[in-house]
mmCIF file with all atom_site columns, C-alpha atoms and ligand atoms in Angstrom:
data_model
loop_
_atom_site.group_PDB
_atom_site.id
_atom_site.type_symbol
_atom_site.label_atom_id
_atom_site.label_alt_id
_atom_site.label_comp_id
_atom_site.label_asym_id
_atom_site.label_entity_id
_atom_site.label_seq_id
_atom_site.pdbx_PDB_ins_code
_atom_site.Cartn_x
_atom_site.Cartn_y
_atom_site.Cartn_z
_atom_site.occupancy
_atom_site.B_iso_or_equiv
_atom_site.pdbx_formal_charge
_atom_site.auth_seq_id
_atom_site.auth_comp_id
_atom_site.auth_asym_id
_atom_site.auth_atom_id
_atom_site.pdbx_PDB_model_num
ATOM   1   C CA  . MET A 1 1   ? 68.177 120.209 145.649 1.00 0.00 ? 7   MET A CA  1
ATOM   2   C CA  . LYS A 1 2   ? 64.594 120.861 144.625 1.00 0.00 ? 8   LYS A CA  1
ATOM   3   C CA  . SER A 1 3   ? 63.235 124.343 144.100 1.00 0.00 ? 9   SER A CA  1
ATOM   4   C CA  . GLY A 1 4   ? 60.817 124.361 141.126 1.00 0.00 ? 10  GLY A CA  1
ATOM   5   C CA  . PHE A 1 5   ? 57.363 122.826 140.889 1.00 0.00 ? 11  PHE A CA  1
ATOM   6   C CA  . PHE A 1 6   ? 56.621 119.510 139.227 1.00 0.00 ? 12  PHE A CA  1
ATOM   7   C CA  . ILE A 1 7   ? 53.099 119.108 137.814 1.00 0.00 ? 13  ILE A CA  1
ATOM   8   C CA  . THR A 1 8   ? 51.914 115.995 136.026 1.00 0.00 ? 14  THR A CA  1
ATOM   9   C CA  . PHE A 1 9   ? 48.780 115.460 133.954 1.00 0.00 ? 15  PHE A CA  1
ATOM   10  C CA  . GLU A 1 10  ? 47.094 112.099 133.800 1.00 0.00 ? 16  GLU A CA  1
ATOM   11  C CA  . GLY A 1 11  ? 44.047 110.396 132.421 1.00 0.00 ? 17  GLY A CA  1
ATOM   12  C CA  . PRO A 1 12  ? 42.697 107.626 130.235 1.00 0.00 ? 18  PRO A CA  1
ATOM   13  C CA  . ASP A 1 13  ? 43.212 107.853 126.477 1.00 0.00 ? 19  ASP A CA  1
ATOM   14  C CA  . GLY A 1 14  ? 40.963 110.418 124.793 1.00 0.00 ? 20  GLY A CA  1
ATOM   15  C CA  . ALA A 1 15  ? 40.503 112.601 127.895 1.00 0.00 ? 21  ALA A CA  1
ATOM   16  C CA  . GLY A 1 16  ? 41.763 115.620 125.907 1.00 0.00 ? 22  GLY A CA  1
ATOM   17  C CA  . LYS A 1 17  ? 44.776 115.925 128.198 1.00 0.00 ? 23  LYS A CA  1
ATOM   18  C CA  . THR A 1 18  ? 47.300 116.872 125.524 1.00 0.00 ? 24  THR A CA  1
ATOM   19  C CA  . THR A 1 19  ? 45.092 119.688 124.156 1.00 0.00 ? 25  THR A CA  1
ATOM   20  C CA  . ILE A 1 20  ? 44.513 121.134 127.625 1.00 0.00 ? 26  ILE A CA  1
ATOM   21  C CA  . ILE A 1 21  ? 48.197 120.941 128.553 1.00 0.00 ? 27  ILE A CA  1
ATOM   22  C CA  . SER A 1 22  ? 49.238 122.888 125.477 1.00 0.00 ? 28  SER A CA  1
ATOM   23  C CA  . MET A 1 23  ? 46.683 125.576 126.434 1.00 0.00 ? 29  MET A CA  1
ATOM   24  C CA  . VAL A 1 24  ? 48.094 125.613 129.982 1.00 0.00 ? 30  VAL A CA  1
ATOM   25  C CA  . ALA A 1 25  ? 51.648 125.919 128.638 1.00 0.00 ? 31  ALA A CA  1
ATOM   26  C CA  . LYS A 1 26  ? 50.644 128.997 126.611 1.00 0.00 ? 32  LYS A CA  1
ATOM   27  C CA  . GLU A 1 27  ? 49.124 130.558 129.705 1.00 0.00 ? 33  GLU A CA  1
ATOM   28  C CA  . LEU A 1 28  ? 52.138 129.740 131.930 1.00 0.00 ? 34  LEU A CA  1
ATOM   29  C CA  . ASN A 1 29  ? 54.668 130.665 129.294 1.00 0.00 ? 35  ASN A CA  1
ATOM   30  C CA  . GLU A 1 30  ? 57.712 130.277 131.548 1.00 0.00 ? 36  GLU A CA  1
ATOM   31  C CA  . ALA A 1 31  ? 56.854 126.660 132.289 1.00 0.00 ? 37  ALA A CA  1
ATOM   32  C CA  . LEU A 1 32  ? 58.604 123.732 130.626 1.00 0.00 ? 38  LEU A CA  1
ATOM   33  C CA  . LEU A 1 33  ? 56.227 121.433 128.762 1.00 0.00 ? 39  LEU A CA  1
ATOM   34  C CA  . THR A 1 34  ? 57.261 117.834 128.238 1.00 0.00 ? 40  THR A CA  1
ATOM   35  C CA  . ARG A 1 35  ? 55.781 114.358 127.885 1.00 0.00 ? 41  ARG A CA  1
ATOM   36  C CA  . GLU A 1 36  ? 56.168 110.708 128.714 1.00 0.00 ? 42  GLU A CA  1
ATOM   37  C CA  . PRO A 1 37  ? 57.159 108.364 127.333 1.00 0.00 ? 43  PRO A CA  1
ATOM   38  C CA  . GLY A 1 38  ? 59.508 110.668 125.442 1.00 0.00 ? 44  GLY A CA  1
ATOM   39  C CA  . GLY A 1 39  ? 60.495 114.289 125.869 1.00 0.00 ? 45  GLY A CA  1
ATOM   40  C CA  . ILE A 1 40  ? 64.142 113.650 125.010 1.00 0.00 ? 46  ILE A CA  1
ATOM   41  C CA  . ASP A 1 41  ? 65.846 111.654 122.275 1.00 0.00 ? 47  ASP A CA  1
ATOM   42  C CA  . ILE A 1 42  ? 66.573 108.365 124.096 1.00 0.00 ? 48  ILE A CA  1
ATOM   43  C CA  . ALA A 1 43  ? 63.103 108.266 125.653 1.00 0.00 ? 49  ALA A CA  1
ATOM   44  C CA  . GLU A 1 44  ? 61.447 109.051 122.300 1.00 0.00 ? 50  GLU A CA  1
ATOM   45  C CA  . GLN A 1 45  ? 63.330 106.066 120.849 1.00 0.00 ? 51  GLN A CA  1
ATOM   46  C CA  . ILE A 1 46  ? 61.988 103.864 123.671 1.00 0.00 ? 52  ILE A CA  1
ATOM   47  C CA  . ARG A 1 47  ? 58.509 105.311 123.031 1.00 0.00 ? 53  ARG A CA  1
ATOM   48  C CA  . ARG A 1 48  ? 58.619 104.097 119.439 1.00 0.00 ? 54  ARG A CA  1
ATOM   49  C CA  . VAL A 1 49  ? 59.403 100.551 120.587 1.00 0.00 ? 55  VAL A CA  1
ATOM   50  C CA  . ILE A 1 50  ? 56.703 100.487 123.269 1.00 0.00 ? 56  ILE A CA  1
ATOM   51  C CA  . LEU A 1 51  ? 53.923 101.961 121.151 1.00 0.00 ? 57  LEU A CA  1
ATOM   52  C CA  . ASP A 1 52  ? 54.709 100.237 117.845 1.00 0.00 ? 58  ASP A CA  1
ATOM   53  C CA  . LYS A 1 53  ? 51.519 98.465  116.750 1.00 0.00 ? 59  LYS A CA  1
ATOM   54  C CA  . GLU A 1 54  ? 53.650 95.614  115.348 1.00 0.00 ? 60  GLU A CA  1
ATOM   55  C CA  . ASN A 1 55  ? 55.010 94.740  118.796 1.00 0.00 ? 61  ASN A CA  1
ATOM   56  C CA  . THR A 1 56  ? 52.009 92.636  119.751 1.00 0.00 ? 62  THR A CA  1
ATOM   57  C CA  . SER A 1 57  ? 54.135 90.042  121.565 1.00 0.00 ? 63  SER A CA  1
ATOM   58  C CA  . MET A 1 58  ? 55.505 92.500  124.143 1.00 0.00 ? 64  MET A CA  1
ATOM   59  C CA  . ASP A 1 59  ? 55.370 90.988  127.625 1.00 0.00 ? 65  ASP A CA  1
ATOM   60  C CA  . PRO A 1 60  ? 53.614 93.199  130.253 1.00 0.00 ? 66  PRO A CA  1
ATOM   61  C CA  . ARG A 1 61  ? 56.724 93.270  132.479 1.00 0.00 ? 67  ARG A CA  1
ATOM   62  C CA  . THR A 1 62  ? 58.892 94.280  129.520 1.00 0.00 ? 68  THR A CA  1
ATOM   63  C CA  . GLU A 1 63  ? 56.383 97.037  128.826 1.00 0.00 ? 69  GLU A CA  1
ATOM   64  C CA  . ALA A 1 64  ? 56.507 98.231  132.456 1.00 0.00 ? 70  ALA A CA  1
ATOM   65  C CA  . LEU A 1 65  ? 60.319 98.179  132.476 1.00 0.00 ? 71  LEU A CA  1
ATOM   66  C CA  . LEU A 1 66  ? 60.548 100.117 129.219 1.00 0.00 ? 72  LEU A CA  1
ATOM   67  C CA  . TYR A 1 67  ? 58.229 102.825 130.530 1.00 0.00 ? 73  TYR A CA  1
ATOM   68  C CA  . ALA A 1 68  ? 60.331 103.015 133.695 1.00 0.00 ? 74  ALA A CA  1
ATOM   69  C CA  . ALA A 1 69  ? 63.551 103.200 131.643 1.00 0.00 ? 75  ALA A CA  1
ATOM   70  C CA  . ALA A 1 70  ? 62.201 106.008 129.466 1.00 0.00 ? 76  ALA A CA  1
ATOM   71  C CA  . ARG A 1 71  ? 61.035 107.759 132.643 1.00 0.00 ? 77  ARG A CA  1
ATOM   72  C CA  . ARG A 1 72  ? 64.463 107.537 134.252 1.00 0.00 ? 78  ARG A CA  1
ATOM   73  C CA  . GLN A 1 73  ? 66.291 109.032 131.307 1.00 0.00 ? 79  GLN A CA  1
ATOM   74  C CA  . HIS A 1 74  ? 63.750 111.821 130.840 1.00 0.00 ? 80  HIS A CA  1
ATOM   75  C CA  . LEU A 1 75  ? 63.820 112.673 134.528 1.00 0.00 ? 81  LEU A CA  1
ATOM   76  C CA  . VAL A 1 76  ? 67.607 112.868 134.733 1.00 0.00 ? 82  VAL A CA  1
ATOM   77  C CA  . GLU A 1 77  ? 68.149 114.671 131.442 1.00 0.00 ? 83  GLU A CA  1
ATOM   78  C CA  . LYS A 1 78  ? 65.271 117.107 131.439 1.00 0.00 ? 84  LYS A CA  1
ATOM   79  C CA  . VAL A 1 79  ? 62.950 117.242 134.438 1.00 0.00 ? 85  VAL A CA  1
ATOM   80  C CA  . MET A 1 80  ? 65.424 117.305 137.339 1.00 0.00 ? 86  MET A CA  1
ATOM   81  C CA  . PRO A 1 81  ? 67.683 120.011 135.865 1.00 0.00 ? 87  PRO A CA  1
ATOM   82  C CA  . ALA A 1 82  ? 64.633 122.216 135.183 1.00 0.00 ? 88  ALA A CA  1
ATOM   83  C CA  . ILE A 1 83  ? 63.268 121.732 138.704 1.00 0.00 ? 89  ILE A CA  1
ATOM   84  C CA  . GLU A 1 84  ? 66.685 122.472 140.187 1.00 0.00 ? 90  GLU A CA  1
ATOM   85  C CA  . ASP A 1 85  ? 66.695 125.612 138.080 1.00 0.00 ? 91  ASP A CA  1
ATOM   86  C CA  . GLY A 1 86  ? 63.467 126.713 139.795 1.00 0.00 ? 92  GLY A CA  1
ATOM   87  C CA  . LYS A 1 87  ? 61.182 126.067 136.795 1.00 0.00 ? 93  LYS A CA  1
ATOM   88  C CA  . VAL A 1 88  ? 57.599 124.873 136.713 1.00 0.00 ? 94  VAL A CA  1
ATOM   89  C CA  . VAL A 1 89  ? 57.551 121.592 134.783 1.00 0.00 ? 95  VAL A CA  1
ATOM   90  C CA  . LEU A 1 90  ? 54.336 120.433 133.101 1.00 0.00 ? 96  LEU A CA  1
ATOM   91  C CA  . CYS A 1 91  ? 54.591 116.749 132.245 1.00 0.00 ? 97  CYS A CA  1
ATOM   92  C CA  . ASP A 1 92  ? 52.047 114.912 130.098 1.00 0.00 ? 98  ASP A CA  1
ATOM   93  C CA  . ARG A 1 93  ? 51.923 111.580 132.030 1.00 0.00 ? 99  ARG A CA  1
ATOM   94  C CA  . PHE A 1 94  ? 54.318 110.234 134.667 1.00 0.00 ? 100 PHE A CA  1
ATOM   95  C CA  . VAL A 1 95  ? 54.473 107.388 137.165 1.00 0.00 ? 101 VAL A CA  1
ATOM   96  C CA  . ASP A 1 96  ? 50.688 107.236 137.772 1.00 0.00 ? 102 ASP A CA  1
ATOM   97  C CA  . SER A 1 97  ? 50.261 106.129 134.146 1.00 0.00 ? 103 SER A CA  1
ATOM   98  C CA  . SER A 1 98  ? 52.430 103.092 134.850 1.00 0.00 ? 104 SER A CA  1
ATOM   99  C CA  . LEU A 1 99  ? 50.508 102.349 138.049 1.00 0.00 ? 105 LEU A CA  1
ATOM   100 C CA  . ALA A 1 100 ? 47.110 102.614 136.308 1.00 0.00 ? 106 ALA A CA  1
ATOM   101 C CA  . TYR A 1 101 ? 48.008 100.976 132.963 1.00 0.00 ? 107 TYR A CA  1
ATOM   102 C CA  . GLN A 1 102 ? 50.656 98.376  133.816 1.00 0.00 ? 108 GLN A CA  1
ATOM   103 C CA  . GLY A 1 103 ? 49.902 97.974  137.526 1.00 0.00 ? 109 GLY A CA  1
ATOM   104 C CA  . HIS A 1 104 ? 46.135 97.798  137.453 1.00 0.00 ? 110 HIS A CA  1
ATOM   105 C CA  . ALA A 1 105 ? 44.921 97.338  133.858 1.00 0.00 ? 111 ALA A CA  1
ATOM   106 C CA  . ARG A 1 106 ? 47.629 94.839  132.849 1.00 0.00 ? 112 ARG A CA  1
ATOM   107 C CA  . GLY A 1 107 ? 47.302 93.188  136.252 1.00 0.00 ? 113 GLY A CA  1
ATOM   108 C CA  . LEU A 1 108 ? 50.958 93.414  137.326 1.00 0.00 ? 114 LEU A CA  1
ATOM   109 C CA  . GLY A 1 109 ? 49.937 95.004  140.641 1.00 0.00 ? 115 GLY A CA  1
ATOM   110 C CA  . ILE A 1 110 ? 50.131 98.660  141.619 1.00 0.00 ? 116 ILE A CA  1
ATOM   111 C CA  . ASP A 1 111 ? 52.644 97.957  144.407 1.00 0.00 ? 117 ASP A CA  1
ATOM   112 C CA  . GLU A 1 112 ? 54.893 95.862  142.175 1.00 0.00 ? 118 GLU A CA  1
ATOM   113 C CA  . VAL A 1 113 ? 54.976 98.485  139.438 1.00 0.00 ? 119 VAL A CA  1
ATOM   114 C CA  . PHE A 1 114 ? 55.552 101.216 142.014 1.00 0.00 ? 120 PHE A CA  1
ATOM   115 C CA  . THR A 1 115 ? 58.560 99.273  143.319 1.00 0.00 ? 121 THR A CA  1
ATOM   116 C CA  . ILE A 1 116 ? 60.326 99.156  139.951 1.00 0.00 ? 122 ILE A CA  1
ATOM   117 C CA  . ASN A 1 117 ? 59.501 102.805 139.420 1.00 0.00 ? 123 ASN A CA  1
ATOM   118 C CA  . GLN A 1 118 ? 60.976 103.833 142.732 1.00 0.00 ? 124 GLN A CA  1
ATOM   119 C CA  . PHE A 1 119 ? 64.299 102.568 141.404 1.00 0.00 ? 125 PHE A CA  1
ATOM   120 C CA  . ALA A 1 120 ? 63.787 104.846 138.378 1.00 0.00 ? 126 ALA A CA  1
ATOM   121 C CA  . ILE A 1 121 ? 62.522 107.995 140.083 1.00 0.00 ? 127 ILE A CA  1
ATOM   122 C CA  . GLU A 1 122 ? 64.319 107.956 143.469 1.00 0.00 ? 128 GLU A CA  1
ATOM   123 C CA  . GLN A 1 123 ? 61.588 109.788 145.489 1.00 0.00 ? 129 GLN A CA  1
ATOM   124 C CA  . MET A 1 124 ? 60.959 112.326 142.735 1.00 0.00 ? 130 MET A CA  1
ATOM   125 C CA  . MET A 1 125 ? 57.165 112.406 142.949 1.00 0.00 ? 131 MET A CA  1
ATOM   126 C CA  . PRO A 1 126 ? 55.075 115.230 141.461 1.00 0.00 ? 132 PRO A CA  1
ATOM   127 C CA  . ASP A 1 127 ? 54.071 118.168 143.659 1.00 0.00 ? 133 ASP A CA  1
ATOM   128 C CA  . LEU A 1 128 ? 50.678 118.117 141.987 1.00 0.00 ? 134 LEU A CA  1
ATOM   129 C CA  . THR A 1 129 ? 48.877 115.775 139.620 1.00 0.00 ? 135 THR A CA  1
ATOM   130 C CA  . ILE A 1 130 ? 45.848 116.797 137.613 1.00 0.00 ? 136 ILE A CA  1
ATOM   131 C CA  . TYR A 1 131 ? 43.768 113.820 136.642 1.00 0.00 ? 137 TYR A CA  1
ATOM   132 C CA  . PHE A 1 132 ? 41.367 114.241 133.716 1.00 0.00 ? 138 PHE A CA  1
ATOM   133 C CA  . ASP A 1 133 ? 38.553 111.824 134.309 1.00 0.00 ? 139 ASP A CA  1
ATOM   134 C CA  . ILE A 1 134 ? 36.429 110.488 131.466 1.00 0.00 ? 140 ILE A CA  1
ATOM   135 C CA  . GLU A 1 135 ? 34.243 107.467 130.712 1.00 0.00 ? 141 GLU A CA  1
ATOM   136 C CA  . PRO A 1 136 ? 36.279 105.182 128.415 1.00 0.00 ? 142 PRO A CA  1
ATOM   137 C CA  . GLU A 1 137 ? 33.417 105.015 125.901 1.00 0.00 ? 143 GLU A CA  1
ATOM   138 C CA  . LEU A 1 138 ? 33.562 108.787 125.440 1.00 0.00 ? 144 LEU A CA  1
ATOM   139 C CA  . GLY A 1 139 ? 37.388 108.829 125.432 1.00 0.00 ? 145 GLY A CA  1
ATOM   140 C CA  . LEU A 1 140 ? 37.572 106.214 122.680 1.00 0.00 ? 146 LEU A CA  1
ATOM   141 C CA  . GLN A 1 141 ? 34.906 108.032 120.686 1.00 0.00 ? 147 GLN A CA  1
ATOM   142 C CA  . ARG A 1 142 ? 37.057 111.174 120.825 1.00 0.00 ? 148 ARG A CA  1
ATOM   143 C CA  . ILE A 1 143 ? 40.135 109.237 119.675 1.00 0.00 ? 149 ILE A CA  1
ATOM   144 C CA  . ASN A 1 144 ? 38.229 107.838 116.713 1.00 0.00 ? 150 ASN A CA  1
ATOM   145 C CA  . LYS A 1 145 ? 37.044 111.319 115.719 1.00 0.00 ? 151 LYS A CA  1
ATOM   146 C CA  . ASN A 1 146 ? 40.513 112.863 115.998 1.00 0.00 ? 152 ASN A CA  1
ATOM   147 C CA  . LYS A 1 147 ? 41.919 111.701 112.675 1.00 0.00 ? 153 LYS A CA  1
ATOM   148 C CA  . GLY A 1 148 ? 45.243 113.551 113.081 1.00 0.00 ? 154 GLY A CA  1
ATOM   149 C CA  . ARG A 1 149 ? 46.169 111.706 116.281 1.00 0.00 ? 155 ARG A CA  1
ATOM   150 C CA  . GLU A 1 150 ? 48.569 108.731 116.159 1.00 0.00 ? 156 GLU A CA  1
ATOM   151 C CA  . VAL A 1 151 ? 46.858 105.466 117.084 1.00 0.00 ? 157 VAL A CA  1
ATOM   152 C CA  . ASN A 1 152 ? 49.218 103.479 119.282 1.00 0.00 ? 158 ASN A CA  1
ATOM   153 C CA  . ARG A 1 153 ? 49.431 99.891  120.537 1.00 0.00 ? 159 ARG A CA  1
ATOM   154 C CA  . LEU A 1 154 ? 47.659 100.746 123.797 1.00 0.00 ? 160 LEU A CA  1
ATOM   155 C CA  . ASP A 1 155 ? 44.775 102.524 122.070 1.00 0.00 ? 161 ASP A CA  1
ATOM   156 C CA  . LEU A 1 156 ? 44.043 99.203  120.368 1.00 0.00 ? 162 LEU A CA  1
ATOM   157 C CA  . GLU A 1 157 ? 43.302 97.459  123.681 1.00 0.00 ? 163 GLU A CA  1
ATOM   158 C CA  . ASN A 1 158 ? 39.660 96.541  124.274 1.00 0.00 ? 164 ASN A CA  1
ATOM   159 C CA  . LEU A 1 159 ? 37.090 98.537  126.206 1.00 0.00 ? 165 LEU A CA  1
ATOM   160 C CA  . GLU A 1 160 ? 37.534 96.369  129.307 1.00 0.00 ? 166 GLU A CA  1
ATOM   161 C CA  . PHE A 1 161 ? 41.212 97.361  129.456 1.00 0.00 ? 167 PHE A CA  1
ATOM   162 C CA  . HIS A 1 162 ? 40.307 101.051 129.271 1.00 0.00 ? 168 HIS A CA  1
ATOM   163 C CA  . HIS A 1 163 ? 37.760 100.579 132.060 1.00 0.00 ? 169 HIS A CA  1
ATOM   164 C CA  . LYS A 1 164 ? 40.495 99.007  134.169 1.00 0.00 ? 170 LYS A CA  1
ATOM   165 C CA  . VAL A 1 165 ? 42.789 101.978 133.447 1.00 0.00 ? 171 VAL A CA  1
ATOM   166 C CA  . ARG A 1 166 ? 40.134 104.349 134.763 1.00 0.00 ? 172 ARG A CA  1
ATOM   167 C CA  . GLU A 1 167 ? 39.507 102.106 137.780 1.00 0.00 ? 173 GLU A CA  1
ATOM   168 C CA  . GLY A 1 168 ? 43.275 102.182 138.399 1.00 0.00 ? 174 GLY A CA  1
ATOM   169 C CA  . TYR A 1 169 ? 43.295 105.979 138.441 1.00 0.00 ? 175 TYR A CA  1
ATOM   170 C CA  . HIS A 1 170 ? 40.392 105.973 140.889 1.00 0.00 ? 176 HIS A CA  1
ATOM   171 C CA  . LEU A 1 171 ? 42.390 103.711 143.201 1.00 0.00 ? 177 LEU A CA  1
ATOM   172 C CA  . LEU A 1 172 ? 45.330 106.111 142.917 1.00 0.00 ? 178 LEU A CA  1
ATOM   173 C CA  . MET A 1 173 ? 43.135 109.091 143.870 1.00 0.00 ? 179 MET A CA  1
ATOM   174 C CA  . LYS A 1 174 ? 42.296 107.250 147.092 1.00 0.00 ? 180 LYS A CA  1
ATOM   175 C CA  . ARG A 1 175 ? 45.918 106.418 147.683 1.00 0.00 ? 181 ARG A CA  1
ATOM   176 C CA  . PHE A 1 176 ? 47.308 109.904 147.022 1.00 0.00 ? 182 PHE A CA  1
ATOM   177 C CA  . PRO A 1 177 ? 44.436 112.251 147.971 1.00 0.00 ? 183 PRO A CA  1
ATOM   178 C CA  . ASP A 1 178 ? 46.705 115.212 148.738 1.00 0.00 ? 184 ASP A CA  1
ATOM   179 C CA  . ARG A 1 179 ? 48.547 115.085 145.430 1.00 0.00 ? 185 ARG A CA  1
ATOM   180 C CA  . ILE A 1 180 ? 45.937 114.093 142.826 1.00 0.00 ? 186 ILE A CA  1
ATOM   181 C CA  . VAL A 1 181 ? 43.165 116.520 141.871 1.00 0.00 ? 187 VAL A CA  1
ATOM   182 C CA  . ARG A 1 182 ? 40.353 115.162 139.679 1.00 0.00 ? 188 ARG A CA  1
ATOM   183 C CA  . ILE A 1 183 ? 38.848 117.227 136.900 1.00 0.00 ? 189 ILE A CA  1
ATOM   184 C CA  . ASP A 1 184 ? 35.803 116.057 134.962 1.00 0.00 ? 190 ASP A CA  1
ATOM   185 C CA  . ALA A 1 185 ? 37.019 115.984 131.339 1.00 0.00 ? 191 ALA A CA  1
ATOM   186 C CA  . SER A 1 186 ? 33.720 115.055 129.714 1.00 0.00 ? 192 SER A CA  1
ATOM   187 C CA  . GLY A 1 187 ? 32.713 118.664 129.077 1.00 0.00 ? 193 GLY A CA  1
ATOM   188 C CA  . GLU A 1 188 ? 33.727 121.291 126.570 1.00 0.00 ? 194 GLU A CA  1
ATOM   189 C CA  . VAL A 1 189 ? 37.479 122.044 126.136 1.00 0.00 ? 195 VAL A CA  1
ATOM   190 C CA  . ASN A 1 190 ? 37.313 125.655 127.365 1.00 0.00 ? 196 ASN A CA  1
ATOM   191 C CA  . ASP A 1 191 ? 35.425 124.600 130.447 1.00 0.00 ? 197 ASP A CA  1
ATOM   192 C CA  . VAL A 1 192 ? 37.969 121.865 131.280 1.00 0.00 ? 198 VAL A CA  1
ATOM   193 C CA  . PHE A 1 193 ? 40.771 124.352 130.644 1.00 0.00 ? 199 PHE A CA  1
ATOM   194 C CA  . SER A 1 194 ? 39.358 126.991 133.009 1.00 0.00 ? 200 SER A CA  1
ATOM   195 C CA  . LYS A 1 195 ? 38.844 124.401 135.763 1.00 0.00 ? 201 LYS A CA  1
ATOM   196 C CA  . THR A 1 196 ? 42.456 123.310 135.250 1.00 0.00 ? 202 THR A CA  1
ATOM   197 C CA  . MET A 1 197 ? 43.738 126.883 135.499 1.00 0.00 ? 203 MET A CA  1
ATOM   198 C CA  . GLU A 1 198 ? 41.758 127.413 138.728 1.00 0.00 ? 204 GLU A CA  1
ATOM   199 C CA  . VAL A 1 199 ? 43.480 124.433 140.316 1.00 0.00 ? 205 VAL A CA  1
ATOM   200 C CA  . LEU A 1 200 ? 46.911 125.490 139.066 1.00 0.00 ? 206 LEU A CA  1
ATOM   201 C CA  . LYS A 1 201 ? 46.560 129.097 140.183 1.00 0.00 ? 207 LYS A CA  1
ATOM   202 C CA  . ALA A 1 202 ? 45.487 127.997 143.652 1.00 0.00 ? 208 ALA A CA  1
ATOM   203 C CA  . LYS A 1 203 ? 48.658 125.879 143.956 1.00 0.00 ? 209 LYS A CA  1
ATOM   204 C CA  . LEU A 1 204 ? 51.156 128.097 142.189 1.00 0.00 ? 210 LEU A CA  1
ATOM   205 C CA  . PHE A 1 205 ? 50.288 131.659 143.137 1.00 0.00 ? 211 PHE A CA  1
HETATM 206 P P1  . TMP B 2 .   ? 50.064 109.322 125.165 1.00 0.00 ? 326 TMP B P1  1
HETATM 207 O O1  . TMP B 2 .   ? 49.132 108.841 124.088 1.00 0.00 ? 326 TMP B O1  1
HETATM 208 O O2  . TMP B 2 .   ? 49.368 110.056 126.275 1.00 0.00 ? 326 TMP B O2  1
HETATM 209 O O3  . TMP B 2 .   ? 51.270 110.014 124.643 1.00 0.00 ? 326 TMP B O3  1
HETATM 210 O O4  . TMP B 2 .   ? 50.615 108.009 125.933 1.00 0.00 ? 326 TMP B O4  1
HETATM 211 C C1  . TMP B 2 .   ? 51.023 106.907 125.250 1.00 0.00 ? 326 TMP B C1  1
HETATM 212 C C2  . TMP B 2 .   ? 50.368 105.648 125.751 1.00 0.00 ? 326 TMP B C2  1
HETATM 213 O O5  . TMP B 2 .   ? 51.217 105.033 126.721 1.00 0.00 ? 326 TMP B O5  1
HETATM 214 C C3  . TMP B 2 .   ? 49.004 105.836 126.414 1.00 0.00 ? 326 TMP B C3  1
HETATM 215 O O6  . TMP B 2 .   ? 48.131 104.826 125.914 1.00 0.00 ? 326 TMP B O6  1
HETATM 216 C C4  . TMP B 2 .   ? 49.270 105.592 127.868 1.00 0.00 ? 326 TMP B C4  1
HETATM 217 C C5  . TMP B 2 .   ? 50.453 104.661 127.866 1.00 0.00 ? 326 TMP B C5  1
HETATM 218 N N1  . TMP B 2 .   ? 51.332 104.704 129.026 1.00 0.00 ? 326 TMP B N1  1
HETATM 219 C C6  . TMP B 2 .   ? 51.434 103.593 129.850 1.00 0.00 ? 326 TMP B C6  1
HETATM 220 O O7  . TMP B 2 .   ? 50.765 102.595 129.615 1.00 0.00 ? 326 TMP B O7  1
HETATM 221 N N2  . TMP B 2 .   ? 52.303 103.641 130.897 1.00 0.00 ? 326 TMP B N2  1
HETATM 222 C C7  . TMP B 2 .   ? 53.075 104.727 131.180 1.00 0.00 ? 326 TMP B C7  1
HETATM 223 O O8  . TMP B 2 .   ? 53.844 104.718 132.151 1.00 0.00 ? 326 TMP B O8  1
HETATM 224 C C8  . TMP B 2 .   ? 52.960 105.885 130.314 1.00 0.00 ? 326 TMP B C8  1
HETATM 225 C C9  . TMP B 2 .   ? 53.786 107.084 130.585 1.00 0.00 ? 326 TMP B C9  1
HETATM 226 C C10 . TMP B 2 .   ? 52.084 105.832 129.263 1.00 0.00 ? 326 TMP B C10 1
#
């Protein structure tokens, strides 16, 4: 039985998503903050395999299945119990990442990747998704400036791939217009944060 509120945050790499979410979590201090892939031990182990820069031979379908596997475990162990407990869950990435990255950018097909994910999530879609939109050129520039951030296997993809990721998200906004809210992430952090809080307050309170 579902009683909490499930909010996911999405966007291309370098959109500043993780910074904004930690600011949101401070503001909504009762909310549970978590991330994908990861958030719990088994899923963090899968994360290491997927994002390891040495794993250059990983097949796109293997990649999609590993993300879905990490998602399943995280959902069952952490997200579902919190939602059933009436909590607000803030999740840094969820199924839309697989649809944009593996489905569209890797070319596996949004519908195909959604099908394998439905097996993993069993109807558990977010109540709200905030999508931080940014030009890939600017996103990658931010990643390069942020020296403390881990650089993962997907960050190393070329600019064309990152353009496809963004295009994928734009397709998803058309497909799920009631769930996905776009926020322009090209501006200053505090400005993006206050726009995010406006959207959240309108939905939560
Ligand atoms: P992060 O840097 O936001 O933690 O995400 C790790 C990388 O994994 C990022 O490049 C996006 C990518 N990713 C996918 O390709 N598919 C997915 O389903 C998820 C959750 C992340």
